[in-house]
Structures are given as C-alpha cells and as structure tokens.
Tab-separated table of C-alpha atoms in Angstrom:
chain	number	residue	atom	x	y	z
Y	1	MET	CA	-97.765	-73.078	-5.334
Y	2	PRO	CA	-95.633	-73.565	-2.182
Y	3	GLU	CA	-93.219	-76.510	-2.330
Y	4	HIS	CA	-94.732	-78.163	0.750
Y	5	SER	CA	-98.178	-78.383	-0.890
Y	6	LYS	CA	-96.937	-80.270	-3.953
Y	7	GLN	CA	-97.113	-84.039	-4.275
Y	8	ARG	CA	-93.611	-85.360	-3.628
Y	9	VAL	CA	-92.923	-88.028	-6.235
Y	10	HIS	CA	-89.804	-90.162	-6.494
Y	11	ILE	CA	-89.219	-92.225	-9.643
Y	12	LEU	CA	-87.206	-95.432	-9.505
Y	13	TYR	CA	-86.491	-95.832	-13.201
Y	14	GLU	CA	-85.546	-99.065	-14.914
Y	15	TYR	CA	-81.852	-99.143	-15.789
Y	16	GLY	CA	-79.170	-101.455	-17.156
Y	17	ALA	CA	-75.601	-102.331	-16.285
Y	18	ASP	CA	-74.522	-98.807	-17.299
Y	19	PHE	CA	-76.903	-97.346	-14.664
Y	20	ARG	CA	-78.593	-95.150	-17.305
Y	21	PRO	CA	-82.419	-95.045	-17.515
Y	22	HIS	CA	-84.042	-97.207	-20.153
Y	23	GLY	CA	-86.040	-95.573	-22.928
Y	24	THR	CA	-89.355	-96.765	-21.505
Y	25	SER	CA	-88.659	-94.926	-18.250
Y	26	TYR	CA	-87.998	-91.716	-20.169
Y	27	ILE	CA	-91.123	-92.116	-22.287
Y	28	ARG	CA	-93.601	-92.972	-19.530
Y	29	LEU	CA	-92.218	-91.452	-16.332
Y	30	LEU	CA	-89.168	-89.197	-16.485
Y	31	ARG	CA	-90.232	-86.972	-19.378
Y	32	PRO	CA	-93.987	-86.698	-18.617
Y	33	LEU	CA	-93.637	-86.031	-14.886
Y	34	SER	CA	-90.938	-83.398	-15.461
Y	35	HIS	CA	-93.126	-81.535	-17.966
Y	36	PRO	CA	-93.813	-77.860	-17.126
Y	37	ILE	CA	-97.571	-78.495	-16.954
Y	38	PHE	CA	-96.987	-80.337	-13.665
Y	39	GLN	CA	-94.519	-77.931	-12.058
Y	40	ASP	CA	-97.187	-76.383	-9.815
Y	41	TYR	CA	-98.447	-79.758	-8.592
Y	42	LEU	CA	-95.520	-82.170	-8.408
Y	43	GLN	CA	-92.092	-82.116	-6.831
Y	44	VAL	CA	-90.298	-84.864	-8.757
Y	45	THR	CA	-87.002	-86.595	-8.060
Y	46	SER	CA	-85.557	-89.700	-9.686
Y	47	SER	CA	-82.767	-92.227	-9.300
Y	48	GLY	CA	-81.932	-95.877	-9.778
Y	49	PHE	CA	-81.611	-96.504	-6.043
Y	50	PHE	CA	-84.015	-95.893	-3.199
Y	51	GLU	CA	-82.953	-93.856	-0.204
Y	52	PRO	CA	-85.689	-93.111	2.343
Y	53	GLY	CA	-86.960	-89.581	2.028
Y	54	ASP	CA	-90.007	-87.406	2.477
Y	55	TYR	CA	-92.072	-88.805	-0.416
Y	56	ASP	CA	-95.790	-89.106	-1.020
Y	57	LEU	CA	-95.435	-91.487	-3.942
Y	58	VAL	CA	-92.662	-93.791	-5.148
Y	59	LEU	CA	-93.031	-94.947	-8.769
Y	60	VAL	CA	-91.184	-98.139	-9.690
Y	61	ASP	CA	-90.764	-98.919	-13.376
Y	62	ARG	CA	-91.034	-102.406	-14.834
Y	63	LEU	CA	-88.151	-104.652	-13.695
Y	64	TRP	CA	-86.221	-101.835	-11.958
Y	65	HIS	CA	-82.724	-103.226	-12.667
Y	66	PRO	CA	-83.364	-106.404	-14.696
Y	67	HIS	CA	-79.706	-107.306	-15.230
Y	68	ASP	CA	-79.205	-108.285	-11.568
Y	69	ILE	CA	-82.615	-108.019	-9.911
Y	70	THR	CA	-83.537	-110.448	-7.138
Y	71	LEU	CA	-86.801	-111.116	-5.371
Y	72	GLU	CA	-85.089	-110.342	-2.059
Y	73	ALA	CA	-84.106	-106.876	-3.352
Y	74	VAL	CA	-87.703	-106.217	-4.407
Y	75	LYS	CA	-89.129	-107.249	-1.034
Y	76	SER	CA	-86.557	-105.080	0.733
Y	77	LEU	CA	-87.466	-102.115	-1.490
Y	78	ILE	CA	-91.191	-102.521	-0.867
Y	79	ASN	CA	-90.575	-102.711	2.876
Y	80	ALA	CA	-88.417	-99.555	2.770
Y	81	ILE	CA	-91.104	-97.672	0.831
Y	82	ARG	CA	-93.758	-98.729	3.352
Y	83	LEU	CA	-91.575	-97.640	6.278
Y	84	SER	CA	-91.043	-94.238	4.642
Y	85	GLY	CA	-94.802	-93.673	4.611
Y	86	ALA	CA	-95.017	-93.334	0.825
Y	87	ARG	CA	-97.445	-95.108	-1.463
Y	88	LEU	CA	-96.066	-97.539	-4.037
Y	89	ILE	CA	-97.038	-97.021	-7.673
Y	90	TYR	CA	-95.947	-99.694	-10.150
Y	91	ALA	CA	-95.629	-98.836	-13.853
Y	92	ILE	CA	-95.609	-101.581	-16.478
Y	93	ASP	CA	-96.080	-101.491	-20.246
Y	94	ASP	CA	-95.528	-105.134	-21.244
Y	95	ASN	CA	-97.422	-108.387	-20.786
Y	96	PHE	CA	-94.474	-110.363	-19.419
Y	97	PHE	CA	-96.630	-113.325	-18.415
Y	98	ASP	CA	-97.733	-114.414	-21.892
Y	99	ILE	CA	-94.434	-114.245	-23.800
Y	100	PRO	CA	-93.893	-117.761	-25.273
Y	101	GLU	CA	-91.147	-119.913	-23.788
Y	102	SER	CA	-89.559	-120.130	-27.235
Y	103	HIS	CA	-89.152	-116.346	-27.479
Y	104	PRO	CA	-85.495	-115.264	-27.091
Y	105	ASN	CA	-86.505	-112.299	-24.928
Y	106	ARG	CA	-88.795	-114.204	-22.599
Y	107	PRO	CA	-88.348	-112.976	-19.008
Y	108	SER	CA	-86.629	-115.295	-16.573
Y	109	GLN	CA	-88.518	-116.951	-13.740
Y	110	VAL	CA	-87.019	-114.380	-11.366
Y	111	HIS	CA	-88.299	-111.548	-13.584
Y	112	LEU	CA	-91.797	-113.042	-13.572
Y	113	GLU	CA	-91.721	-113.344	-9.778
Y	114	VAL	CA	-90.563	-109.725	-9.508
Y	115	VAL	CA	-93.432	-108.484	-11.685
Y	116	ASN	CA	-95.909	-110.644	-9.775
Y	117	THR	CA	-94.704	-109.232	-6.445
Y	118	PHE	CA	-94.825	-105.605	-7.562
Y	119	LEU	CA	-98.317	-106.082	-9.012
Y	120	HIS	CA	-99.691	-107.612	-5.819
Y	121	GLN	CA	-98.007	-105.131	-3.470
Y	122	ALA	CA	-98.562	-101.858	-5.360
Y	123	ASP	CA	-101.114	-99.333	-4.115
Y	124	ARG	CA	-101.810	-98.552	-7.762
Y	125	VAL	CA	-100.636	-99.944	-11.091
Y	126	LEU	CA	-100.125	-97.816	-14.205
Y	127	VAL	CA	-100.500	-99.573	-17.570
Y	128	THR	CA	-100.394	-98.269	-21.116
Y	129	THR	CA	-103.290	-100.076	-22.831
Y	130	PRO	CA	-106.825	-101.318	-22.091
Y	131	TYR	CA	-105.637	-104.856	-22.886
Y	132	LEU	CA	-102.996	-104.720	-20.138
Y	133	TYR	CA	-105.640	-103.345	-17.775
Y	134	THR	CA	-107.822	-106.398	-18.369
Y	135	ARG	CA	-104.919	-108.853	-18.326
Y	136	LEU	CA	-103.512	-107.618	-15.004
Y	137	LEU	CA	-106.771	-107.160	-13.078
Y	138	PRO	CA	-106.381	-110.579	-11.378
Y	139	TYR	CA	-103.172	-109.275	-9.779
Y	140	ASN	CA	-104.397	-105.838	-8.668
Y	141	THR	CA	-107.787	-104.174	-9.015
Y	142	ASN	CA	-106.460	-100.613	-8.626
Y	143	ILE	CA	-105.162	-100.127	-12.172
Y	144	GLN	CA	-105.148	-96.987	-14.292
Y	145	VAL	CA	-104.511	-96.749	-18.041
Y	146	VAL	CA	-102.074	-93.966	-18.958
Y	147	PRO	CA	-101.248	-94.155	-22.695
Y	148	ASN	CA	-97.786	-93.352	-24.005
Y	149	LEU	CA	-97.438	-89.840	-25.439
Y	150	LEU	CA	-94.639	-87.959	-27.159
Y	151	ASP	CA	-92.915	-85.105	-25.370
Y	152	GLU	CA	-93.136	-82.096	-27.682
Y	153	ARG	CA	-89.948	-80.694	-26.130
Y	154	LEU	CA	-88.024	-83.434	-27.969
Y	155	LEU	CA	-89.620	-82.886	-31.381
Y	156	VAL	CA	-87.483	-80.728	-33.643
Y	157	PRO	CA	-89.616	-78.254	-35.671
Y	158	ARG	CA	-89.037	-78.611	-39.390
Y	159	PHE	CA	-90.699	-77.770	-42.679
Y	160	PRO	CA	-92.776	-80.551	-44.264
Y	161	HIS	CA	-90.678	-82.763	-46.498
Y	162	ARG	CA	-91.441	-82.218	-50.168
Y	163	ARG	CA	-90.681	-85.419	-52.022
Y	164	SER	CA	-89.630	-85.120	-55.639
Y	165	PRO	CA	-91.942	-87.060	-58.006
Y	166	ASP	CA	-88.843	-88.840	-59.345
Y	167	ALA	CA	-87.437	-89.812	-55.951
Y	168	PRO	CA	-87.816	-93.436	-54.853
Y	169	LEU	CA	-90.407	-94.101	-52.182
Y	170	THR	CA	-88.770	-94.890	-48.845
Y	171	ILE	CA	-90.315	-97.097	-46.151
Y	172	GLY	CA	-88.871	-96.513	-42.693
Y	173	TYR	CA	-88.868	-98.694	-39.599
Y	174	MET	CA	-87.481	-97.886	-36.148
Y	175	GLY	CA	-87.424	-99.978	-33.007
Y	176	THR	CA	-85.293	-101.457	-30.274
Y	177	LEU	CA	-83.150	-104.511	-31.055
Y	178	THR	CA	-85.948	-106.876	-30.031
Y	179	HIS	CA	-88.237	-106.751	-33.066
Y	180	ASP	CA	-86.774	-109.545	-35.186
Y	181	ASP	CA	-90.008	-111.518	-35.115
Y	182	ASP	CA	-92.064	-108.452	-36.102
Y	183	LEU	CA	-89.875	-107.827	-39.153
Y	184	LEU	CA	-89.806	-111.512	-40.111
Y	185	TRP	CA	-93.599	-111.526	-39.874
Y	186	VAL	CA	-93.900	-108.816	-42.554
Y	187	LEU	CA	-90.872	-109.992	-44.576
Y	188	PRO	CA	-92.967	-111.819	-47.236
Y	189	VAL	CA	-95.004	-108.655	-47.748
Y	190	LEU	CA	-91.882	-106.491	-48.067
Y	191	GLU	CA	-90.348	-108.929	-50.559
Y	192	ASN	CA	-93.535	-108.882	-52.621
Y	193	VAL	CA	-93.680	-105.062	-52.601
Y	194	ILE	CA	-90.032	-104.803	-53.705
Y	195	ARG	CA	-90.594	-107.283	-56.542
Y	196	ARG	CA	-93.540	-105.245	-57.806
Y	197	HIS	CA	-91.895	-101.850	-57.190
Y	198	PRO	CA	-88.095	-102.263	-57.446
Y	199	ASP	CA	-87.501	-98.517	-56.963
Y	200	ILE	CA	-88.778	-98.629	-53.344
Y	201	ARG	CA	-86.114	-98.379	-50.652
Y	202	LEU	CA	-86.138	-99.412	-46.997
Y	203	GLU	CA	-84.467	-97.550	-44.124
Y	204	LEU	CA	-84.126	-99.245	-40.750
Y	205	ILE	CA	-83.031	-97.909	-37.376
Y	206	GLY	CA	-82.379	-100.734	-34.920
Y	207	GLY	CA	-85.106	-103.365	-34.907
Y	208	VAL	CA	-82.891	-106.386	-35.489
Y	209	GLY	CA	-80.798	-108.150	-32.865
Y	210	ARG	CA	-80.185	-111.621	-34.321
Y	211	PRO	CA	-77.630	-112.474	-37.057
Y	212	THR	CA	-80.087	-114.966	-38.556
Y	213	THR	CA	-82.581	-112.162	-39.113
Y	214	LEU	CA	-79.938	-109.993	-40.763
Y	215	ALA	CA	-79.174	-112.863	-43.136
Y	216	LYS	CA	-82.834	-113.147	-44.147
Y	217	LEU	CA	-82.994	-109.387	-44.817
Y	218	ALA	CA	-79.754	-109.356	-46.826
Y	219	ASP	CA	-81.433	-109.379	-50.255
Y	220	LEU	CA	-83.643	-106.372	-49.540
Y	221	PRO	CA	-82.527	-102.836	-50.520
Y	222	ILE	CA	-82.038	-101.659	-46.926
Y	223	LYS	CA	-80.154	-98.598	-45.769
Y	224	TRP	CA	-79.236	-98.890	-42.091
Y	225	ARG	CA	-79.187	-95.701	-40.061
Y	226	ALA	CA	-77.989	-95.135	-36.506
Y	227	PRO	CA	-77.242	-92.202	-34.219
Y	228	LEU	CA	-73.760	-91.625	-32.866
Y	229	PRO	CA	-73.046	-93.702	-29.728
Y	230	GLY	CA	-73.472	-90.644	-27.512
Y	231	GLU	CA	-76.912	-89.964	-29.011
Y	232	SER	CA	-78.485	-93.339	-28.327
Y	233	GLU	CA	-80.103	-92.428	-24.996
Y	234	TYR	CA	-83.750	-91.540	-25.504
Y	235	PRO	CA	-83.811	-87.707	-25.190
Y	236	LEU	CA	-80.831	-87.208	-27.528
Y	237	PHE	CA	-82.029	-90.017	-29.784
Y	238	MET	CA	-85.373	-88.269	-30.271
Y	239	LEU	CA	-83.641	-85.015	-31.187
Y	240	TRP	CA	-81.547	-86.920	-33.748
Y	241	PHE	CA	-84.491	-88.952	-35.032
Y	242	THR	CA	-86.918	-86.074	-35.531
Y	243	SER	CA	-84.333	-83.782	-37.109
C-alpha cells in the first residue's frame, strides 16, 4: 500500500526521568502498533516529545511524563495537536480516580487533573477492561476497549519444562515494584501453604518496593530473581523472562 494512503500515527509514550518508555507504553502501544500485521495500514512514529507533523492520529499514553508533568504542559500539547489537524487518542489502563488516599502510589492532584483533562479533550479513549470503560464513561462517551495482549515476537520458543517428581514445587510471582499490598493480601495464604508443604519454594521478580514488606516476607523460602540492569526495559526483559 502506498505510504500516503496509510494512517499516520504518532505515539507519545509515557516515560520517566531517564526518557525511556515505560513498560505499559511498550505493551499497549509501541509493540502492538509496530507489529507486521499493521505495516500495510499504519505509518507509525513515536517519541516522548511532540513536534508538529503530518499526522492523522496522536496517541498519548497515561500521564505522558509523570515525573514533571504540569497541567499547563498538557493544555499546550492538546492545543498543538489540534493545530496540527490530528485527532487526539488517549490511552489509559488504570483507574487513577479511585486509588485510596492512604495508598503510597496514589496519584498527585496534578496527575488527577492531567488525566481528567486528557479524558475530556480526547477524540477517543482507549481502555483495557470493560470496568474501565464503565468507570470513565462520565468523562468521555467515545471509549473503546482494547485488551492487553502479548507480542509473540518477544516470546522465546522453548521445549515444555519437564519437572522431576522429586523436585520441589515452585510458585512464581512477577510484577513491578508497586505490588506490596497484593503480596501482603495473599501472605497468610502463602504462609499456610508453606506450613503444610515445607518443600514448596517461592520465586519473585520485582513486586515489592517497601522495606516493611520485605521484612514481613523474610521468613518465607523466597528466591529473588532479577535481570541484568541493561535488560530491565520491557522488550529485553521479556526475552530474559521467557527464556
């Protein structure tokens, strides 16, 4: 298909102080939209900063640059996208509005205002679950559910693991360093399982970000695993994780 007949899509991924895309941007935008199945229909570019160009769609992910985002920067971005003639698509996979005030990762008031502004101003909103669809309808009625999927290009082919009958059963858990409360929620169950089956082992990748949580997990037979520092970004992490 000729280049001029493709939809011209620019992705503004969410990034941190190191300017590298966050894992959620890889999972939901960067990897899917760069997949070969779309090469005849989409002309995709991406960056952390917006420079006016010849775009049909501009996709903005979550909080864009949450470490230093301001409402003024968001309004300026939206205005620049409108002036370029592109439509604004906002992608969000979290219910930021209902995180309890006591939660250590609760968004700031500025973050909530940013999300509110993007939701109201977007021509379309992409969410990952039917629940988010229902929750965010008061902010924008043009919402589409696009579930998260794995990119098969990042899955390393391997033979099925054949576990020896004598080998201890291993329970694995992997997540970002924001899942302390999830692990503490199931901690009584894990402790009970270990008491009943002392040969069971636990392997954790990430998941815990608070020293107090580590202290509560100290008595469990946990083996901590982690990729090399250079393999922590999502595409390389997935190659490490699945191999």
